[in-house]
Every structure is written in structure tokens, then in C-alpha cells.
Amino acid sequence: MASVSFKNVTKKFDKVVAVDSIEFTISEGEFFTLLGPSGCGKTTTLRMVAGFYYPTKGDIYFGDKKVTHLLPEKRNTGMVFQNYALFPHMTAYENIAYGLQVRKNKKDEIKKKVEEVLKLVEMEGYGPRKISQLSGGQQQRIAVARALVIRPDILLLDEPLSNLDAKLRKRTSEELRKIQQKLGITAIYVTHDQEEAFSVSDKIAIMEKGKVHQIDTPDKIFNYPRDKFVAEFLGKTNILSGKIKGMDSGNITLSSVGFDKELVASRKRQNENLQFERDEEVNLGIHTNDLNVHDKKVNERCFKGNVIFKLFSGLTWDVDVRINDKIFRVTKFNNISNNLSNIKMNEEVWLEIPSEAIYLMKKRVDDNEIA
């Protein structure tokens, strides 16, 4: 078990900057996820930890030991690949034992370690089977077992669940988390799936274009995204552009294009680490489940609009409400107390935007213009 530190690490491929000056530390025993869209640099970052790529600039440390240019076999990391990379001509047992054989472990020691790790991943009795005789989920477990059997200091997982169906992904991600907690091993996980990242991680780093936008716990990232990119990538958030018109001890008053009256944001909802000023241009985020739809005006926080879309997914209702040129997504759990099932297309409704629902984000120079 070891911590992992990046010290101003950059990785270039010719003129393409894949990872751009990242600097952070992953604590010992932490389940840390690199999350972002395709091409954001998360897999390149993982491969630099494994030693498959060397940084163009900067250094990587395992604890106090600099490993920047250390060969992969000298790092004591275990890797689970997206396609599992299992040897098809070998049995499950032989696949798991391979790393121990390379390390010249004794035969009886190999047998003991392989049996222990098969039990850990709940694959006892599957050792003699050929890889072709195993399902996708079973192959994934064998790949994890092969990575764990060498007793690595750090477990690296490169989108290991992407080939599984949604139901199996959820169950397997939970099993991975339980194994990691049981062993107390440091794990670095790469995925583009937000729900998967939230469910297993101690900390998450959101990446885009080689840069890290935010590192925090899953609940902090969801409730307090640092900027527009993070909020948009996570989804389930309505984003507006606004301007601060006034502030007092309890609320922040804002103007926003398309609204005939000011919006009010509660100070209690804001990130206490961010400070704002009067007349500052900001981005506003409102989670889809924090909005309410009514058939009449119930308070001063209501705005008249029209229903332009409805979607029922069993657990939830999604409704889109247009207010002038702005479209708001509203998400509510399906139960007998909500009225979204009765709402009709093109119907006039009142959208309630509670002051506790609006959170402010600093605008960045490279933010795209928000309609």
C-alpha cells in the first residue's frame, strides 16, 4: 500500500498535450477515480503510474520514492485492463499464477496464493476452466484476481467494467469496492461513467483536455461543482448565466437573461470557499430534482412556462419546461404524491426555483457562452 503523488506532471505525444501540469496526491488506501470524457487524459495518467508511459515533464512518487522513470516491473502495481488481457490458451488458474511464476515463487506458494485470491473474488472451483468457458463477468473477476495475487502496493483499473451490461456493472463495481476496502489497498480507477465513479470512490478527479478541474469527495463534487464544465459533465443540472445584483446576510440576488424578475439564491447553498462580489458575472447551477412544477403560481419564486417534453423511466419522471428561450429539465421520483404524470404536453405550468436550489460557480475565461 502506498500513496501516489504527481508533481507538475505533463505528458506530450509529439505536439499533442495529453496531460497538462497535473499536481495532486492520492492517499494510502484510497479508492481514487479519474473521471472525464474520452480523450481527457485519464488513461494516460494511469499508464504513467504503471510505467507504460514516462512523463515529458515532472515527477511521480510512490510514497517518498520517485518512480518517474522506473520500469513497470519494478513498481509493484497490479493492472486490470479494459479488455482484461487474459491469455486465452491458459486456464483461469494459469492466468492468475503467471505473475507469480515470473517472480519465481515456489509451486506450493503459488497454489496457496491463487486459491486465496480465487476465494476473495468468489471464483472458487473455477481455476481449471478455460477463459472461453467463462462469462464476461467471470473473466473480469479473474483479471482482478491476477492483478491482486502479486500483492501490489497499488491496484490500477482502466475502465474494467465497460464490457459488462448495466446490471452486472453495478454489482461488480460494488464487489470491487468491497475487495479494495477489505485489503486496504490503494486503487486508481479510470472511468467515464459518473454513477460508477460516485458509487465506489473516496475521491474523484474530474479531467478535461489533460487538466484537472476538481478533486473532491463524490458528494462534494455533485453538490458543489467548481465550474461549468464539471456541472455539465455530471449532468442532471440546469445551467444559466447570471449577474450578481445584490447581497445580504441571507441571500444573493441575481439577474439572468430571459427572466422578467430577479432570481434569489440562498447563501446557505453556496460553497463557503468561494467569495463573490456585486456586479460579478457568474454561472448558476440548479439540479434537476430541486425544481418543482405547479399548475398555478404558489409563491414569488415561480415562473410561467410551457411543457415541451415528458419522459417516464419507471423510477422517475423527466419533464422539460420552456421559459422564454431557456429550457429547464425537472426530475422527480415516481410516486403517488407527485403530479408530473398528470402534466400534458404544451400545457402552461409554473416552474418553482427555490432559493435553496441555486448554487453559484465562478466563470472561467474559457467557459462557452450560455444561452
Short mmCIF file of N, CA and C in Angstrom, two decimals, residues 123-241:
data_model
loop_
_atom_site.label_atom_id
_atom_site.label_comp_id
_atom_site.label_asym_id
_atom_site.label_seq_id
_atom_site.Cartn_x
_atom_site.Cartn_y
_atom_site.Cartn_z
N MET A 123 -14.56 -16.93 -6.85
CA MET A 123 -14.44 -17.78 -8.04
C MET A 123 -13.81 -19.14 -7.68
N GLU A 124 -14.06 -19.59 -6.47
CA GLU A 124 -13.55 -20.89 -6.06
C GLU A 124 -14.11 -21.99 -6.98
N GLY A 125 -13.26 -22.90 -7.39
CA GLY A 125 -13.68 -24.01 -8.25
C GLY A 125 -13.59 -23.70 -9.73
N TYR A 126 -13.28 -22.44 -10.08
CA TYR A 126 -13.22 -22.06 -11.49
C TYR A 126 -11.79 -22.11 -12.05
N GLY A 127 -10.81 -22.42 -11.22
CA GLY A 127 -9.42 -22.44 -11.65
C GLY A 127 -9.14 -23.27 -12.88
N PRO A 128 -9.69 -24.49 -13.00
CA PRO A 128 -9.38 -25.34 -14.15
C PRO A 128 -10.04 -24.91 -15.47
N ARG A 129 -10.96 -23.97 -15.42
CA ARG A 129 -11.70 -23.63 -16.63
C ARG A 129 -10.87 -22.77 -17.60
N LYS A 130 -11.10 -23.02 -18.91
CA LYS A 130 -10.51 -22.18 -19.93
C LYS A 130 -11.21 -20.81 -19.92
N ILE A 131 -10.51 -19.80 -20.38
CA ILE A 131 -11.07 -18.45 -20.41
C ILE A 131 -12.34 -18.40 -21.27
N SER A 132 -12.36 -19.14 -22.35
CA SER A 132 -13.52 -19.16 -23.24
C SER A 132 -14.76 -19.77 -22.59
N GLN A 133 -14.56 -20.48 -21.50
CA GLN A 133 -15.68 -21.09 -20.78
C GLN A 133 -16.27 -20.17 -19.70
N LEU A 134 -15.71 -18.97 -19.58
CA LEU A 134 -16.16 -18.03 -18.55
C LEU A 134 -16.98 -16.91 -19.18
N SER A 135 -17.96 -16.42 -18.44
CA SER A 135 -18.74 -15.26 -18.89
C SER A 135 -17.90 -13.99 -18.76
N GLY A 136 -18.42 -12.90 -19.29
CA GLY A 136 -17.70 -11.63 -19.21
C GLY A 136 -17.43 -11.22 -17.77
N GLY A 137 -18.44 -11.36 -16.92
CA GLY A 137 -18.27 -11.01 -15.52
C GLY A 137 -17.26 -11.89 -14.81
N GLN A 138 -17.24 -13.17 -15.16
CA GLN A 138 -16.28 -14.10 -14.56
C GLN A 138 -14.86 -13.80 -15.04
N GLN A 139 -14.72 -13.46 -16.32
CA GLN A 139 -13.40 -13.08 -16.84
C GLN A 139 -12.89 -11.83 -16.13
N GLN A 140 -13.79 -10.91 -15.87
CA GLN A 140 -13.39 -9.69 -15.17
C GLN A 140 -12.86 -10.01 -13.78
N ARG A 141 -13.48 -10.94 -13.09
CA ARG A 141 -13.03 -11.33 -11.75
C ARG A 141 -11.66 -12.01 -11.80
N ILE A 142 -11.45 -12.81 -12.83
CA ILE A 142 -10.14 -13.46 -12.98
C ILE A 142 -9.07 -12.41 -13.24
N ALA A 143 -9.40 -11.39 -14.04
CA ALA A 143 -8.45 -10.31 -14.30
C ALA A 143 -8.09 -9.56 -13.02
N VAL A 144 -9.09 -9.33 -12.16
CA VAL A 144 -8.84 -8.68 -10.87
C VAL A 144 -7.97 -9.59 -9.99
N ALA A 145 -8.30 -10.89 -9.99
CA ALA A 145 -7.54 -11.84 -9.19
C ALA A 145 -6.08 -11.88 -9.63
N ARG A 146 -5.84 -11.85 -10.94
CA ARG A 146 -4.47 -11.87 -11.45
C ARG A 146 -3.70 -10.62 -11.01
N ALA A 147 -4.39 -9.47 -10.96
CA ALA A 147 -3.74 -8.24 -10.53
C ALA A 147 -3.44 -8.25 -9.03
N LEU A 148 -4.32 -8.90 -8.24
CA LEU A 148 -4.19 -8.87 -6.78
C LEU A 148 -3.24 -9.93 -6.24
N VAL A 149 -3.06 -11.02 -6.98
CA VAL A 149 -2.30 -12.15 -6.44
C VAL A 149 -0.84 -11.81 -6.17
N ILE A 150 -0.30 -10.80 -6.86
CA ILE A 150 1.10 -10.43 -6.65
C ILE A 150 1.26 -9.50 -5.45
N ARG A 151 0.14 -9.23 -4.76
CA ARG A 151 0.15 -8.34 -3.59
C ARG A 151 0.71 -6.96 -3.96
N PRO A 152 0.06 -6.27 -4.88
CA PRO A 152 0.60 -4.98 -5.33
C PRO A 152 0.41 -3.90 -4.27
N ASP A 153 1.26 -2.88 -4.34
CA ASP A 153 1.08 -1.71 -3.48
C ASP A 153 -0.07 -0.85 -3.99
N ILE A 154 -0.27 -0.87 -5.31
CA ILE A 154 -1.29 -0.03 -5.95
C ILE A 154 -2.02 -0.85 -7.00
N LEU A 155 -3.34 -0.81 -6.97
CA LEU A 155 -4.18 -1.50 -7.96
C LEU A 155 -4.66 -0.48 -8.98
N LEU A 156 -4.40 -0.74 -10.26
CA LEU A 156 -4.78 0.17 -11.34
C LEU A 156 -5.88 -0.48 -12.18
N LEU A 157 -6.96 0.26 -12.41
CA LEU A 157 -8.11 -0.30 -13.12
C LEU A 157 -8.52 0.64 -14.25
N ASP A 158 -8.32 0.19 -15.48
CA ASP A 158 -8.60 1.01 -16.66
C ASP A 158 -9.93 0.62 -17.28
N GLU A 159 -11.00 1.28 -16.88
CA GLU A 159 -12.37 1.01 -17.35
C GLU A 159 -12.65 -0.48 -17.39
N PRO A 160 -12.48 -1.19 -16.28
CA PRO A 160 -12.57 -2.65 -16.29
C PRO A 160 -13.99 -3.19 -16.44
N LEU A 161 -15.00 -2.32 -16.33
CA LEU A 161 -16.38 -2.81 -16.39
C LEU A 161 -17.09 -2.41 -17.68
N SER A 162 -16.38 -1.79 -18.59
CA SER A 162 -17.04 -1.23 -19.78
C SER A 162 -17.64 -2.29 -20.69
N ASN A 163 -17.18 -3.54 -20.60
CA ASN A 163 -17.70 -4.60 -21.46
C ASN A 163 -18.87 -5.37 -20.84
N LEU A 164 -19.30 -4.95 -19.65
CA LEU A 164 -20.39 -5.64 -18.96
C LEU A 164 -21.70 -4.89 -19.14
N ASP A 165 -22.82 -5.60 -19.03
CA ASP A 165 -24.11 -4.94 -19.11
C ASP A 165 -24.35 -4.12 -17.84
N ALA A 166 -25.35 -3.22 -17.89
CA ALA A 166 -25.56 -2.24 -16.83
C ALA A 166 -25.78 -2.88 -15.46
N LYS A 167 -26.58 -3.93 -15.40
CA LYS A 167 -26.88 -4.58 -14.13
C LYS A 167 -25.63 -5.24 -13.54
N LEU A 168 -24.86 -5.91 -14.39
CA LEU A 168 -23.65 -6.58 -13.93
C LEU A 168 -22.57 -5.57 -13.55
N ARG A 169 -22.53 -4.45 -14.25
CA ARG A 169 -21.56 -3.39 -13.93
C ARG A 169 -21.78 -2.89 -12.51
N LYS A 170 -23.04 -2.65 -12.18
CA LYS A 170 -23.34 -2.13 -10.85
C LYS A 170 -22.94 -3.11 -9.77
N ARG A 171 -23.30 -4.38 -9.95
CA ARG A 171 -22.97 -5.39 -8.95
C ARG A 171 -21.46 -5.59 -8.83
N THR A 172 -20.78 -5.61 -9.99
CA THR A 172 -19.34 -5.85 -9.97
C THR A 172 -18.58 -4.67 -9.38
N SER A 173 -19.04 -3.44 -9.65
CA SER A 173 -18.37 -2.27 -9.08
C SER A 173 -18.47 -2.29 -7.57
N GLU A 174 -19.61 -2.73 -7.05
CA GLU A 174 -19.77 -2.83 -5.59
C GLU A 174 -18.84 -3.90 -5.02
N GLU A 175 -18.68 -5.00 -5.75
CA GLU A 175 -17.78 -6.07 -5.30
C GLU A 175 -16.32 -5.60 -5.31
N LEU A 176 -15.95 -4.83 -6.34
CA LEU A 176 -14.60 -4.29 -6.41
C LEU A 176 -14.32 -3.40 -5.20
N ARG A 177 -15.30 -2.57 -4.87
CA ARG A 177 -15.14 -1.66 -3.73
C ARG A 177 -14.97 -2.45 -2.43
N LYS A 178 -15.73 -3.51 -2.26
CA LYS A 178 -15.63 -4.32 -1.05
C LYS A 178 -14.26 -4.99 -0.94
N ILE A 179 -13.77 -5.49 -2.08
CA ILE A 179 -12.45 -6.13 -2.09
C ILE A 179 -11.37 -5.11 -1.73
N GLN A 180 -11.46 -3.92 -2.32
CA GLN A 180 -10.47 -2.87 -2.04
C GLN A 180 -10.49 -2.47 -0.58
N GLN A 181 -11.68 -2.35 -0.01
CA GLN A 181 -11.77 -1.98 1.41
C GLN A 181 -11.25 -3.09 2.31
N LYS A 182 -11.52 -4.33 1.94
CA LYS A 182 -11.07 -5.46 2.74
C LYS A 182 -9.54 -5.54 2.77
N LEU A 183 -8.90 -5.28 1.61
CA LEU A 183 -7.45 -5.36 1.51
C LEU A 183 -6.77 -4.07 1.97
N GLY A 184 -7.51 -2.96 1.97
CA GLY A 184 -6.92 -1.68 2.34
C GLY A 184 -5.91 -1.17 1.32
N ILE A 185 -6.05 -1.62 0.07
CA ILE A 185 -5.08 -1.30 -0.97
C ILE A 185 -5.42 0.04 -1.63
N THR A 186 -4.40 0.75 -2.06
CA THR A 186 -4.60 1.98 -2.84
C THR A 186 -5.06 1.59 -4.24
N ALA A 187 -6.17 2.18 -4.70
CA ALA A 187 -6.71 1.84 -6.02
C ALA A 187 -6.92 3.11 -6.83
N ILE A 188 -6.50 3.07 -8.09
CA ILE A 188 -6.75 4.18 -9.02
C ILE A 188 -7.59 3.63 -10.17
N TYR A 189 -8.75 4.23 -10.35
CA TYR A 189 -9.79 3.70 -11.23
C TYR A 189 -10.07 4.72 -12.34
N VAL A 190 -10.14 4.27 -13.57
CA VAL A 190 -10.45 5.14 -14.70
C VAL A 190 -11.83 4.78 -15.25
N THR A 191 -12.67 5.79 -15.41
CA THR A 191 -13.99 5.57 -16.00
C THR A 191 -14.53 6.88 -16.56
N HIS A 192 -15.51 6.77 -17.47
CA HIS A 192 -16.24 7.95 -17.93
C HIS A 192 -17.68 7.92 -17.40
N ASP A 193 -17.98 6.91 -16.58
CA ASP A 193 -19.33 6.70 -16.05
C ASP A 193 -19.45 7.37 -14.68
N GLN A 194 -20.25 8.45 -14.60
CA GLN A 194 -20.37 9.21 -13.36
C GLN A 194 -20.96 8.39 -12.22
N GLU A 195 -22.02 7.65 -12.50
CA GLU A 195 -22.67 6.87 -11.46
C GLU A 195 -21.72 5.82 -10.88
N GLU A 196 -20.97 5.20 -11.75
CA GLU A 196 -19.98 4.21 -11.33
C GLU A 196 -18.93 4.86 -10.43
N ALA A 197 -18.46 6.03 -10.83
CA ALA A 197 -17.44 6.74 -10.05
C ALA A 197 -17.98 7.14 -8.67
N PHE A 198 -19.19 7.66 -8.63
CA PHE A 198 -19.78 8.10 -7.36
C PHE A 198 -19.95 6.93 -6.39
N SER A 199 -20.28 5.76 -6.92
CA SER A 199 -20.64 4.64 -6.06
C SER A 199 -19.45 3.97 -5.39
N VAL A 200 -18.25 4.11 -5.96
CA VAL A 200 -17.10 3.36 -5.42
C VAL A 200 -16.00 4.23 -4.83
N SER A 201 -16.00 5.52 -5.09
CA SER A 201 -14.80 6.33 -4.84
C SER A 201 -14.78 7.00 -3.47
N ASP A 202 -13.56 7.12 -2.94
CA ASP A 202 -13.31 8.02 -1.81
C ASP A 202 -13.12 9.44 -2.33
N LYS A 203 -12.34 9.54 -3.40
CA LYS A 203 -12.10 10.84 -4.05
C LYS A 203 -12.21 10.67 -5.56
N ILE A 204 -12.59 11.77 -6.23
CA ILE A 204 -12.71 11.78 -7.69
C ILE A 204 -11.97 13.00 -8.23
N ALA A 205 -11.23 12.79 -9.33
CA ALA A 205 -10.64 13.90 -10.06
C ALA A 205 -11.37 14.02 -11.40
N ILE A 206 -11.95 15.18 -11.66
CA ILE A 206 -12.62 15.43 -12.93
C ILE A 206 -11.60 16.05 -13.89
N MET A 207 -11.42 15.39 -15.06
CA MET A 207 -10.42 15.85 -16.02
C MET A 207 -11.05 16.27 -17.35
N GLU A 208 -10.40 17.22 -17.99
CA GLU A 208 -10.78 17.65 -19.34
C GLU A 208 -9.54 18.22 -20.03
N LYS A 209 -9.28 17.78 -21.25
CA LYS A 209 -8.16 18.28 -22.06
C LYS A 209 -6.84 18.25 -21.28
N GLY A 210 -6.64 17.17 -20.54
CA GLY A 210 -5.38 16.99 -19.84
C GLY A 210 -5.25 17.71 -18.52
N LYS A 211 -6.23 18.50 -18.16
CA LYS A 211 -6.19 19.26 -16.91
C LYS A 211 -7.18 18.70 -15.89
N VAL A 212 -6.87 18.91 -14.63
CA VAL A 212 -7.76 18.50 -13.55
C VAL A 212 -8.60 19.70 -13.14
N HIS A 213 -9.92 19.58 -13.26
CA HIS A 213 -10.82 20.68 -12.89
C HIS A 213 -11.14 20.68 -11.40
N GLN A 214 -11.32 19.49 -10.84
CA GLN A 214 -11.74 19.42 -9.44
C GLN A 214 -11.39 18.06 -8.86
N ILE A 215 -10.91 18.07 -7.63
CA ILE A 215 -10.68 16.85 -6.87
C ILE A 215 -11.42 16.97 -5.55
N ASP A 216 -12.31 16.01 -5.29
CA ASP A 216 -13.09 16.08 -4.05
C ASP A 216 -13.80 14.76 -3.83
N THR A 217 -14.53 14.68 -2.72
CA THR A 217 -15.37 13.51 -2.46
C THR A 217 -16.55 13.53 -3.43
N PRO A 218 -17.16 12.37 -3.70
CA PRO A 218 -18.27 12.34 -4.65
C PRO A 218 -19.41 13.29 -4.31
N ASP A 219 -19.80 13.38 -3.02
CA ASP A 219 -20.92 14.25 -2.67
C ASP A 219 -20.56 15.72 -2.83
N LYS A 220 -19.31 16.09 -2.53
CA LYS A 220 -18.90 17.49 -2.70
C LYS A 220 -18.87 17.86 -4.18
N ILE A 221 -18.39 16.96 -5.02
CA ILE A 221 -18.34 17.25 -6.45
C ILE A 221 -19.75 17.40 -7.02
N PHE A 222 -20.67 16.53 -6.59
CA PHE A 222 -22.04 16.62 -7.11
C PHE A 222 -22.74 17.87 -6.61
N ASN A 223 -22.60 18.17 -5.32
CA ASN A 223 -23.32 19.30 -4.73
C ASN A 223 -22.65 20.64 -5.00
N TYR A 224 -21.31 20.63 -5.17
CA TYR A 224 -20.58 21.87 -5.36
C TYR A 224 -19.58 21.77 -6.51
N PRO A 225 -20.06 21.55 -7.74
CA PRO A 225 -19.13 21.52 -8.88
C PRO A 225 -18.39 22.86 -8.97
N ARG A 226 -17.10 22.80 -9.25
CA ARG A 226 -16.28 24.01 -9.20
C ARG A 226 -16.53 24.94 -10.37
N ASP A 227 -16.90 24.39 -11.52
CA ASP A 227 -17.10 25.25 -12.68
C ASP A 227 -18.14 24.65 -13.62
N LYS A 228 -18.40 25.37 -14.69
CA LYS A 228 -19.42 24.98 -15.64
C LYS A 228 -19.14 23.62 -16.27
N PHE A 229 -17.86 23.35 -16.62
CA PHE A 229 -17.54 22.07 -17.23
C PHE A 229 -17.91 20.91 -16.33
N VAL A 230 -17.54 20.98 -15.06
CA VAL A 230 -17.83 19.89 -14.12
C VAL A 230 -19.34 19.70 -14.01
N ALA A 231 -20.08 20.79 -13.86
CA ALA A 231 -21.55 20.71 -13.73
C ALA A 231 -22.17 20.09 -14.98
N GLU A 232 -21.72 20.49 -16.15
CA GLU A 232 -22.28 19.96 -17.40
C GLU A 232 -21.91 18.50 -17.59
N PHE A 233 -20.67 18.15 -17.26
CA PHE A 233 -20.25 16.77 -17.44
C PHE A 233 -21.03 15.82 -16.54
N LEU A 234 -21.28 16.23 -15.30
CA LEU A 234 -22.02 15.38 -14.38
C LEU A 234 -23.48 15.24 -14.79
N GLY A 235 -24.00 16.23 -15.52
CA GLY A 235 -25.38 16.17 -15.97
C GLY A 235 -26.36 16.42 -14.84
N LYS A 236 -27.64 16.28 -15.13
CA LYS A 236 -28.71 16.47 -14.16
C LYS A 236 -28.65 17.84 -13.50
N THR A 237 -28.15 18.81 -14.27
CA THR A 237 -28.03 20.17 -13.78
C THR A 237 -28.46 21.15 -14.86
N ASN A 238 -29.29 22.12 -14.48
CA ASN A 238 -29.63 23.23 -15.36
C ASN A 238 -28.63 24.35 -15.10
N ILE A 239 -28.07 24.92 -16.17
CA ILE A 239 -27.03 25.94 -16.02
C ILE A 239 -27.46 27.23 -16.71
N LEU A 240 -27.32 28.33 -16.00
CA LEU A 240 -27.65 29.64 -16.53
C LEU A 240 -26.46 30.57 -16.34
N SER A 241 -26.48 31.66 -17.09
CA SER A 241 -25.52 32.73 -16.88
C SER A 241 -26.23 33.85 -16.13
#
